[in-house]
GROMACS .gro file of C-alpha atoms in nm:
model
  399
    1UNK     CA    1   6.527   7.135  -9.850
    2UNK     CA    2   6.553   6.882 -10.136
    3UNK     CA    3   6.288   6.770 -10.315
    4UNK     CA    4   6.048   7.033 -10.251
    5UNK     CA    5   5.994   7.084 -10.624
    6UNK     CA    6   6.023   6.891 -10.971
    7UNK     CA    7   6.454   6.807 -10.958
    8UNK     CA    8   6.579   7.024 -11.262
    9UNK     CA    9   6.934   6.958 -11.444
   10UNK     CA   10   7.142   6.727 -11.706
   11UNK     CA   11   7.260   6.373 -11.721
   12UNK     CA   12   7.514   6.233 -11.977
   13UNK     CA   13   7.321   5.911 -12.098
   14UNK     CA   14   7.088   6.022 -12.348
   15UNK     CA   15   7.381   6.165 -12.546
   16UNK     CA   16   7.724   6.014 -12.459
   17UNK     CA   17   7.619   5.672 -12.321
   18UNK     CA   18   7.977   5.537 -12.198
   19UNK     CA   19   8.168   5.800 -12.358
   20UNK     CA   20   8.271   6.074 -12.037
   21UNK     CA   21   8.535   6.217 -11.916
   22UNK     CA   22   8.647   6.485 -11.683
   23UNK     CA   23   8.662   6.711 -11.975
   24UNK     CA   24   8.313   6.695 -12.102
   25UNK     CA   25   8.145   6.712 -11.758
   26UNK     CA   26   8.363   7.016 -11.682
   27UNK     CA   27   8.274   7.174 -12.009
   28UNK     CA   28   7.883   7.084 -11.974
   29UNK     CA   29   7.921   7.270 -11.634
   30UNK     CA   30   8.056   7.600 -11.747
   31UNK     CA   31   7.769   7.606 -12.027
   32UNK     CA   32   7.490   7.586 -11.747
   33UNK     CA   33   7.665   7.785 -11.563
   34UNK     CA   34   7.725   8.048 -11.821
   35UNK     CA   35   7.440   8.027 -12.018
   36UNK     CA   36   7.115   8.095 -11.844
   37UNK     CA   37   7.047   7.729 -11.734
   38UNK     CA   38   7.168   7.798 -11.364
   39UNK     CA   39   6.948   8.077 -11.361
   40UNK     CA   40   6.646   7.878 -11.539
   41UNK     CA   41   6.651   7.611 -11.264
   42UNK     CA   42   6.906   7.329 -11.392
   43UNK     CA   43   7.139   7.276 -11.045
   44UNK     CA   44   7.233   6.909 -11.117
   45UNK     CA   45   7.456   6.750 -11.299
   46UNK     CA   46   7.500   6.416 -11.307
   47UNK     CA   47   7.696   6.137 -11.446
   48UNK     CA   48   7.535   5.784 -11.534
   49UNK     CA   49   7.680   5.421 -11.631
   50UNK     CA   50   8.031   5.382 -11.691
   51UNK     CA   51   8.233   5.637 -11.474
   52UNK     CA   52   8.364   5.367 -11.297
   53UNK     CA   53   8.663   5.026 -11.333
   54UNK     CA   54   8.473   4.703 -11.351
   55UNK     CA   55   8.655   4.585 -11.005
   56UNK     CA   56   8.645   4.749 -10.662
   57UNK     CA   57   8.981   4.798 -10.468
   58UNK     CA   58   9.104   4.579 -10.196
   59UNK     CA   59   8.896   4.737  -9.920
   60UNK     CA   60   8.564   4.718 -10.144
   61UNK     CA   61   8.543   5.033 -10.287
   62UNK     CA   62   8.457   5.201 -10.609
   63UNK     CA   63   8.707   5.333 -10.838
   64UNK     CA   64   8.649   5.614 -11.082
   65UNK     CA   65   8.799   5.522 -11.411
   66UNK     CA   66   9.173   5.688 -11.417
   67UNK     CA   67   9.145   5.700 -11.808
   68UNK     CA   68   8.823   5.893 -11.791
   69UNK     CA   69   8.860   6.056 -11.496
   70UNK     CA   70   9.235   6.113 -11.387
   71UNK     CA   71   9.166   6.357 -11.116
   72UNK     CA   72   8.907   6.169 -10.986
   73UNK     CA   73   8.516   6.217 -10.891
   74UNK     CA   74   8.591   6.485 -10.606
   75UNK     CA   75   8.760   6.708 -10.816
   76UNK     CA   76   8.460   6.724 -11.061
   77UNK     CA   77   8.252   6.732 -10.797
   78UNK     CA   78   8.434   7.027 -10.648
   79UNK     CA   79   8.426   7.247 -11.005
   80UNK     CA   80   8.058   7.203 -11.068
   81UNK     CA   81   7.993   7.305 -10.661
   82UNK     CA   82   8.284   7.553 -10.747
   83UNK     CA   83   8.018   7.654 -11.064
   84UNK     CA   84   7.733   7.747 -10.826
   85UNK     CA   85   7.591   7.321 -10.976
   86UNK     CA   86   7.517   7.047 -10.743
   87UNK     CA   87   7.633   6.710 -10.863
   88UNK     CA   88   7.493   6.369 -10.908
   89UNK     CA   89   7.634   5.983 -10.961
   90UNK     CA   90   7.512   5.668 -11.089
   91UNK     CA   91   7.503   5.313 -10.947
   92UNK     CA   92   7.244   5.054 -10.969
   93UNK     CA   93   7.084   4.823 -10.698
   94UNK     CA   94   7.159   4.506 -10.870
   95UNK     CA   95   7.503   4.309 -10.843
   96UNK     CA   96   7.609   4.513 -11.170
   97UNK     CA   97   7.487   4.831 -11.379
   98UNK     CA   98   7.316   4.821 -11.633
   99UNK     CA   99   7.625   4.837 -11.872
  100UNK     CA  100   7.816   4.570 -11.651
  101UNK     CA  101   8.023   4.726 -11.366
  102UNK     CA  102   8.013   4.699 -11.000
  103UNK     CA  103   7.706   4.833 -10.859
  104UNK     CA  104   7.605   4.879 -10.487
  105UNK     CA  105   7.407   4.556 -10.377
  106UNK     CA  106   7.517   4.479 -10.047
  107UNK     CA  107   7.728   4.814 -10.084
  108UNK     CA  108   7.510   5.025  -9.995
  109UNK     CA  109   7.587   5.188  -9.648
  110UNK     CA  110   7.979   5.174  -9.781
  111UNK     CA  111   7.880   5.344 -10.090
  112UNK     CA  112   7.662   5.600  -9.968
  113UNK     CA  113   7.980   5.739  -9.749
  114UNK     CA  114   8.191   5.718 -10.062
  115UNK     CA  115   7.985   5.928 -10.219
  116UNK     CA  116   7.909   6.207  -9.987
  117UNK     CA  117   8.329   6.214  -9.928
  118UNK     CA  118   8.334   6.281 -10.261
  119UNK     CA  119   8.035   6.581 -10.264
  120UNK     CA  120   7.782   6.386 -10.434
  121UNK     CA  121   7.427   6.551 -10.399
  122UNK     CA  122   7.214   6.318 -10.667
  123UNK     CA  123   7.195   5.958 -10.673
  124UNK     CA  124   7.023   5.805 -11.001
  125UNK     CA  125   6.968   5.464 -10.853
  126UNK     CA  126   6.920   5.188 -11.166
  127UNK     CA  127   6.765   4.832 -11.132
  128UNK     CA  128   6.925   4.615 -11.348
  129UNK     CA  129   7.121   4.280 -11.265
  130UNK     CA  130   6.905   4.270 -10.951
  131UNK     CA  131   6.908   3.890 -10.767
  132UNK     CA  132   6.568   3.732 -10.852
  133UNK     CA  133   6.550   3.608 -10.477
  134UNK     CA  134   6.547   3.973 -10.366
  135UNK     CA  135   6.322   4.189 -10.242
  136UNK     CA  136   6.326   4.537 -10.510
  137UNK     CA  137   6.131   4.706 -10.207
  138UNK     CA  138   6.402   4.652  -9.916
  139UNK     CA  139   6.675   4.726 -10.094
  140UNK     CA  140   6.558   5.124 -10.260
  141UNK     CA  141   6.457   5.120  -9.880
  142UNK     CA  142   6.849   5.033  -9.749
  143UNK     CA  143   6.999   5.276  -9.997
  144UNK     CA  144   6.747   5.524  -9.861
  145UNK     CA  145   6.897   5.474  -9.517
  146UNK     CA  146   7.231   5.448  -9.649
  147UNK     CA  147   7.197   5.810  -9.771
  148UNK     CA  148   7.025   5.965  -9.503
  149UNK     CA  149   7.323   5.775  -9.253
  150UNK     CA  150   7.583   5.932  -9.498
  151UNK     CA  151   7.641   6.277  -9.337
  152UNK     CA  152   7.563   6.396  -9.665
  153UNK     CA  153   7.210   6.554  -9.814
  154UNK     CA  154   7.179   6.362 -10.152
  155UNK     CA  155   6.818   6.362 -10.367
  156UNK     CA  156   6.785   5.983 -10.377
  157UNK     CA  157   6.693   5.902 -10.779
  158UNK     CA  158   6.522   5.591 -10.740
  159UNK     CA  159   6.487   5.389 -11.125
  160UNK     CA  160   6.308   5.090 -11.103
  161UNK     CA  161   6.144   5.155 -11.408
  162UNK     CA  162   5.780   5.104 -11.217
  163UNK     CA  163   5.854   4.765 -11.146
  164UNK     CA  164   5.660   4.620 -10.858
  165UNK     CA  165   5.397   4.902 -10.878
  166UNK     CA  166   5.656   5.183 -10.789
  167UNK     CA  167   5.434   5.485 -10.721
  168UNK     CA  168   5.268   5.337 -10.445
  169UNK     CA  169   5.583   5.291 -10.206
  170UNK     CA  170   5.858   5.500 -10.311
  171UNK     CA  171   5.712   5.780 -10.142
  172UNK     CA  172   5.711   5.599  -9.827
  173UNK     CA  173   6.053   5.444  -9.801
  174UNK     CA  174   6.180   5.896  -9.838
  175UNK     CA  175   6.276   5.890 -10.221
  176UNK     CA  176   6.256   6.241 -10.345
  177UNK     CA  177   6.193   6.126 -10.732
  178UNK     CA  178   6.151   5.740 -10.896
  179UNK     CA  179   6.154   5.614 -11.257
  180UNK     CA  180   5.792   5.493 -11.349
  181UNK     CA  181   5.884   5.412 -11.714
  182UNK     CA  182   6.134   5.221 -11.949
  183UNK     CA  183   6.389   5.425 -12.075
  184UNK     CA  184   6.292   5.702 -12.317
  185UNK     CA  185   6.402   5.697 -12.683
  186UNK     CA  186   6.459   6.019 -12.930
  187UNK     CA  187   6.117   5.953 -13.111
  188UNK     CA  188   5.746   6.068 -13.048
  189UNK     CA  189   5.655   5.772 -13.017
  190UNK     CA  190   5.878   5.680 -12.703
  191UNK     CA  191   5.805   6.034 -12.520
  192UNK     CA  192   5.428   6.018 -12.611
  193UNK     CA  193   5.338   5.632 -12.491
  194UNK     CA  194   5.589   5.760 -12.168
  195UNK     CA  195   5.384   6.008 -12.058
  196UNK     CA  196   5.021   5.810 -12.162
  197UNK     CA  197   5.152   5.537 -11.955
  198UNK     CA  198   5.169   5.768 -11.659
  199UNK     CA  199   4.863   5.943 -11.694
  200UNK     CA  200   4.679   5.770 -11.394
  201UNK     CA  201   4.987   5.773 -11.160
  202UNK     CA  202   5.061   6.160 -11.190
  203UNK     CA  203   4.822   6.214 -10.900
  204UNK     CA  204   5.068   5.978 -10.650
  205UNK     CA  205   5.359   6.264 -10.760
  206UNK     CA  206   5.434   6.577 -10.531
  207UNK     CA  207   5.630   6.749 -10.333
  208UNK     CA  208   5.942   6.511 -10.225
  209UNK     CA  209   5.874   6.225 -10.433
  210UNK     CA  210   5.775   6.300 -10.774
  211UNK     CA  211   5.750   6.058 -11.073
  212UNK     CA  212   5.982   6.046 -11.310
  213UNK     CA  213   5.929   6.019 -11.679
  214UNK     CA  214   6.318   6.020 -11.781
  215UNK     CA  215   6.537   6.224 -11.915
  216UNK     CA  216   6.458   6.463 -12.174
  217UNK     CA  217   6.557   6.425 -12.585
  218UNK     CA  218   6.485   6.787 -12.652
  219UNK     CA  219   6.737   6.929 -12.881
  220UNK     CA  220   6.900   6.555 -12.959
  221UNK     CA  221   6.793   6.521 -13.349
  222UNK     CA  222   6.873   6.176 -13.316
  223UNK     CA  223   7.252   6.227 -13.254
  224UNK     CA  224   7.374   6.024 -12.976
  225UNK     CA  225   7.352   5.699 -12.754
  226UNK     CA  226   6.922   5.676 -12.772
  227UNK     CA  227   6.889   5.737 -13.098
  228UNK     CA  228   6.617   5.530 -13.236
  229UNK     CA  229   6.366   5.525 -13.506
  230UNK     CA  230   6.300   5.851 -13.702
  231UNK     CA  231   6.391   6.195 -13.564
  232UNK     CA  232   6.138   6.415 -13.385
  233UNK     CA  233   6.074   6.788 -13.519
  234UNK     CA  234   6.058   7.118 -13.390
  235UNK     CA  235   5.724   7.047 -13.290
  236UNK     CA  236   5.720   6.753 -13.153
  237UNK     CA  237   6.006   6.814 -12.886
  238UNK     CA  238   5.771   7.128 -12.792
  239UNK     CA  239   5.546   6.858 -12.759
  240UNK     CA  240   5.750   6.657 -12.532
  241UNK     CA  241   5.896   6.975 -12.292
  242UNK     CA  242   5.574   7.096 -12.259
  243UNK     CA  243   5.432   6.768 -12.142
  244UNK     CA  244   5.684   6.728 -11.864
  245UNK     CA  245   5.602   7.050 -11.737
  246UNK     CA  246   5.284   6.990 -11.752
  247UNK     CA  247   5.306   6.667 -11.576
  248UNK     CA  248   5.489   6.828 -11.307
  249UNK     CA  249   5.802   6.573 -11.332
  250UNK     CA  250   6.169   6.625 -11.280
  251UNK     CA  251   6.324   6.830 -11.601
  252UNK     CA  252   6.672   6.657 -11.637
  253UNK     CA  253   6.796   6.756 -12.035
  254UNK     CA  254   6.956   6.488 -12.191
  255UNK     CA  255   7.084   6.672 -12.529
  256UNK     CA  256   7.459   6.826 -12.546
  257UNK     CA  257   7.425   7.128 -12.467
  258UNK     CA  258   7.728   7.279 -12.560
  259UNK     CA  259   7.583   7.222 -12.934
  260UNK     CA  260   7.226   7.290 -12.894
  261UNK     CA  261   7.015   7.463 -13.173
  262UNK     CA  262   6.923   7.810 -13.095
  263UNK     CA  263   6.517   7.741 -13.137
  264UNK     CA  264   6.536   7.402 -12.897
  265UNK     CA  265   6.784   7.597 -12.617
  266UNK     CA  266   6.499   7.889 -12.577
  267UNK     CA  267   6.225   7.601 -12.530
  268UNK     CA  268   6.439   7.440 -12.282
  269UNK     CA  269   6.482   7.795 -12.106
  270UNK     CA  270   6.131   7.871 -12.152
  271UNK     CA  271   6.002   8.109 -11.868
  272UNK     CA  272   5.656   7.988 -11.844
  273UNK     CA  273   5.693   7.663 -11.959
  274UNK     CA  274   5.898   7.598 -11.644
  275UNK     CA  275   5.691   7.800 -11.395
  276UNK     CA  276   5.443   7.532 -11.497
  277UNK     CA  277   5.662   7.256 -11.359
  278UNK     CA  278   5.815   7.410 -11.076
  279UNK     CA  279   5.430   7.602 -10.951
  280UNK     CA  280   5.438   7.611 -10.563
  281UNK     CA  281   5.126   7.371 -10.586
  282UNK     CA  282   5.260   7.071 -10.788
  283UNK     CA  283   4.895   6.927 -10.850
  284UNK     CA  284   4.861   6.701 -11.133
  285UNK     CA  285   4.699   6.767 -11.505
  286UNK     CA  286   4.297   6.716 -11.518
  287UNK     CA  287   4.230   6.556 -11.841
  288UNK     CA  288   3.947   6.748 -11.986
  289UNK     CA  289   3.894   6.546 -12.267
  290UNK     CA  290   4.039   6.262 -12.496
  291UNK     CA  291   3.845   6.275 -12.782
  292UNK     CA  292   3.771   6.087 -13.112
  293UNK     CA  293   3.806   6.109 -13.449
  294UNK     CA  294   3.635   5.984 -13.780
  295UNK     CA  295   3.927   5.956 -14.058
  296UNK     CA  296   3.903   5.830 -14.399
  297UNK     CA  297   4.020   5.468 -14.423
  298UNK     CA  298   4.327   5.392 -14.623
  299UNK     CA  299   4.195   5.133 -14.880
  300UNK     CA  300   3.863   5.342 -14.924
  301UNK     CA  301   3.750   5.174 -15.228
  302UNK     CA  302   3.773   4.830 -15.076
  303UNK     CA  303   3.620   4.943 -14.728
  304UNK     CA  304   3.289   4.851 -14.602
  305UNK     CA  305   3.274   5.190 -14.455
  306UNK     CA  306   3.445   5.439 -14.585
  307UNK     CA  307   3.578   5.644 -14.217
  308UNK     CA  308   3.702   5.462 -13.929
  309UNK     CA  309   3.714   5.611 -13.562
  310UNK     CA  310   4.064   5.716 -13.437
  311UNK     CA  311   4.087   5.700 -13.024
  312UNK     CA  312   4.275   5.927 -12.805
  313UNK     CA  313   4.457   6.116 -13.047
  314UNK     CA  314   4.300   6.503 -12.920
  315UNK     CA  315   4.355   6.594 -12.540
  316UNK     CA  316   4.234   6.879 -12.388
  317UNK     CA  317   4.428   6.897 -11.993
  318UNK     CA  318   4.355   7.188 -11.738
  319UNK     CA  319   4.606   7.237 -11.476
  320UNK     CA  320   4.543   7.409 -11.104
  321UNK     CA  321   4.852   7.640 -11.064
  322UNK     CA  322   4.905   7.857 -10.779
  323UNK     CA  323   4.790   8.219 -10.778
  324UNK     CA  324   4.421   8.071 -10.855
  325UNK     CA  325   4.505   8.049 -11.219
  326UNK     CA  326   4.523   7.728 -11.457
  327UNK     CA  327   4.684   7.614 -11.752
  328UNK     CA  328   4.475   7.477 -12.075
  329UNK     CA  329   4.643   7.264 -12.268
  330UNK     CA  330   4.528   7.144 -12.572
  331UNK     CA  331   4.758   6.863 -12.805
  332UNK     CA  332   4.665   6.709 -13.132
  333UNK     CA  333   4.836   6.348 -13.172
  334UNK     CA  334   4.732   6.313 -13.543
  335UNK     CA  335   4.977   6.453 -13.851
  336UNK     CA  336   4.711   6.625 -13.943
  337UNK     CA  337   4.587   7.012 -13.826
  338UNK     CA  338   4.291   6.959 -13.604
  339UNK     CA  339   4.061   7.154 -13.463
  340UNK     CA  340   4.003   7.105 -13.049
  341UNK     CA  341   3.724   7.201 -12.865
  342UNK     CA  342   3.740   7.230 -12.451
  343UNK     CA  343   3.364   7.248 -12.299
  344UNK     CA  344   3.441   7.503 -11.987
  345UNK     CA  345   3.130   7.279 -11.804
  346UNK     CA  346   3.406   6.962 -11.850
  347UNK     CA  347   3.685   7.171 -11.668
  348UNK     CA  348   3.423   7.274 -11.393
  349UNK     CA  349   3.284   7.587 -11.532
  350UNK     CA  350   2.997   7.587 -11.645
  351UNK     CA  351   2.812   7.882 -11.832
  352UNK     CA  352   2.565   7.947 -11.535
  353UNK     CA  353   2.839   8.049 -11.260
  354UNK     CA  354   2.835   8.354 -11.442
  355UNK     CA  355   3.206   8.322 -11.529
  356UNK     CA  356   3.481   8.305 -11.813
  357UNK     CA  357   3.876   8.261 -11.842
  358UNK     CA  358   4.084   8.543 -11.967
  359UNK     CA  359   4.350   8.330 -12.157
  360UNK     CA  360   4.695   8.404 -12.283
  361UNK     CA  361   4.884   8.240 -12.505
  362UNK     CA  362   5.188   8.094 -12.319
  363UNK     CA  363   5.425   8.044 -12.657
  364UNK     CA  364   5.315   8.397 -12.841
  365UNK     CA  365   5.195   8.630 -12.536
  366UNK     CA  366   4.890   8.696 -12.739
  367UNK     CA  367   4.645   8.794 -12.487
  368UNK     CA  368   4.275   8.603 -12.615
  369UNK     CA  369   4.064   8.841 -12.327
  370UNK     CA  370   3.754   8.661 -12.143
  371UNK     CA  371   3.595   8.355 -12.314
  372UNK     CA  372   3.333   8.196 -12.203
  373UNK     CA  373   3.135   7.868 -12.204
  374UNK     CA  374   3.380   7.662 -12.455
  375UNK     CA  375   3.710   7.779 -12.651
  376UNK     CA  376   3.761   7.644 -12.978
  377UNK     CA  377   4.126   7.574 -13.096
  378UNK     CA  378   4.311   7.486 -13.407
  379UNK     CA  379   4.600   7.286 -13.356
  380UNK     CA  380   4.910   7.181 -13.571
  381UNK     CA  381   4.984   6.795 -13.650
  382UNK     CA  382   5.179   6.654 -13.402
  383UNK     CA  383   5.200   7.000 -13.191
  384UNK     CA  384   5.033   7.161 -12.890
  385UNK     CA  385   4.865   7.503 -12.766
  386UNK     CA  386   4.884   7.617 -12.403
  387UNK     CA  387   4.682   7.887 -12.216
  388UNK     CA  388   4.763   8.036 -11.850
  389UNK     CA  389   4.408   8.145 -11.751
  390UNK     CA  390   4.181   8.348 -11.416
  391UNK     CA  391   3.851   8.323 -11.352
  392UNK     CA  392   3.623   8.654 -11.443
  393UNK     CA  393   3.272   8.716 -11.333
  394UNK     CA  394   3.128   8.852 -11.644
  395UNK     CA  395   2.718   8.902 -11.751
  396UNK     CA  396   2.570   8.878 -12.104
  397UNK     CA  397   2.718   8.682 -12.348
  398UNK     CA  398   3.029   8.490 -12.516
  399UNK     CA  399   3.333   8.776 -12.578
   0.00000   0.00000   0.00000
């Protein structure tokens, strides 16, 4: 059944904006299909904005763009299902998309069977141009109905960007994941304030409707149509895949993937990294700790004090995973190495229940054995540490 778990797969925007065709999308098929993203979890593959002519036909329908796509949607459709790939549109619940062509308000039902004729099994649903008079509620909640009337089992994207307090009604009206953000840029600081923003609404994600932090820019470099403000590096993008899996959200890449460096296409394919995301029990991160930091201040000389307190910028998460295990996560926002310290009594163990975590490094395999009590951690500028760790009884003192 759809929607059980975190959606997994690609979408064109981040990179190509309104430059696809037929060729690309079959191309970006036979890579998943032929090199280990299938198998990883990545099913869908979806086209956003622009596929379309800015004018429906004489009986109201949509009309793939001949130019881009001479053999129309259902033949794409058909190689990507013909790939072992599900396959996903775009329209928009406003009178136009977001990049100005017809969109599916008052559409909706008609739509809906357009798109199962043609094998569609994702719908990203956008929210621009919408009519100030209507209601943003009733209309996800027609193009719900529309879908499930369709004949057709589609995973209903819903992107309202959290307008109208998203999270606590898209679950209701039987969307399977919703947009809670703005749109995601190729720069720490876009991914970072994305998933800060969503910190408190995590818990309102789960199985069948999850929140959605967009699209991934793993792997972009700042090449393509999101490309804004100064690249990320290696580690921040580690930063940024581990976060979403972390989170629990949907993992849909964004990069081209036909050109992907070596290093960012084994994060993306990242065993344990994804089990994260897709665990059995979807629960939520804990946040451990946010702590603070005394830095020197930049104009020292001039200062009345000479150190200044920094907010926020070390967080220390602990995730329940299935298996009775958990994930420690540990990620330093400075530029700066810092050094992290998790309290086990903050995470709910506390050194008189006579127990410790056997941790493991999740990127090196390095096996830490039983600690107990607290776990001290230094951590990269700008970078992150993970743990998958069990409770063990143990007696005497810290290993």
């Amino acid at each position: 059944m759809i929607g059980k778990k975190p959606a997994m797969g690609w979408n064109s925007w981040n990179t190509f904006g309104n430059n696809i065709t037929e060729e690309l999308l079959l191309q970006i098929a036979d890579v998943m299909a032929e090199q280990g993203y299938k198998e990883a979890g990545y099913e869908y593959l979806v086209i956003d904005d622009c596929w379309a002519l800015k004018e429906r036909d004489m009986q109201g329908n949509l009309v793939p763009d001949p130019e881009k796509f001479p053999h129309g949607i259902k033949a794409v459709a058909d190689y990507v299902h013909n790939r072992g790939l599900k396959f996903g549109i775009y329209s928009c619940a406003g009178i136009l998309t977001c990049a100005g062509y017809p969109s599916s308000y008052d559409h909706e039902f008609q739509d809906a069977r357009l798109f199962a004729e043609w094998g569609v099994d994702f719908l990203k649903y956008d929210f621009c141009n919408f009519p100030e008079n209507a209601d943003c509620v009733n209309r996800y909640h027609i193009m719900s109905m529309a879908l499930k009337a369709s004949g057709r089992e589609i995973l209903f994207s819903a992107c309202n960007w959290g307008m109208h307090d998203s999270w606590n009604w898209m679950r209701s009206i039987g969307v399977h994941m919703y947009r809670s953000t703005g749109d995601i840029f190729d720069n720490y600081q876009s991914f970072m304030s994305i998933f800060q923003s969503q910190l408190e609404h995590l818990s309102q994600s789960g199985p069948y409707c999850y929140n959605d932090m967009d699209m991934l820019t793993v792997g972009m470099y700042n090449q393509g149509n999101v490309a804004i403000g100064k690249p990320c590096t290696d580690n921040e993008y580690k930063m940024q895949f581990s976060l979403w899996c972390l989170a629990g959200v949907p993992l849909i890449l964004g990069a081209d993937i036909r050109t992907l460096a070596p290093k960012m296409k084994e994060l993306l394919l990242n065993k344990e990294l994804i089990a994260i995301d897709q665990d059995e029990e979807c629960r939520p991160p804990f946040v451990v700790s946010k702590r603070s930091v005394m830095v020197p201040v930049e104009n020292r000389e001039d200062a009345i004090e000479p150190l200044r307190r920094v907010k926020d910028k070390l967080f220390t998460f602990l995730k329940h995973v299935s298996g009775n295990e958990f994930i420690i996560a540990y990620y330093n926002l400075f530029e700066e190495e810092q050094e992290i310290l998790c309290t086990f009594a903050d995470a709910g163990i506390p050194y008189a229940c006579g127990y410790g975590l056997a941790m493991k490094d999740i990127f090196t395999g390095e096996d830490l054995g039983v600690i107990r009590d607290y776990h001290r951690v230094s951590v990269s500028g700008h970078d992150c540490r993970l743990y998958r760790c069990r409770l063990v009884p143990c007696n005497g003192y810290r290993a």
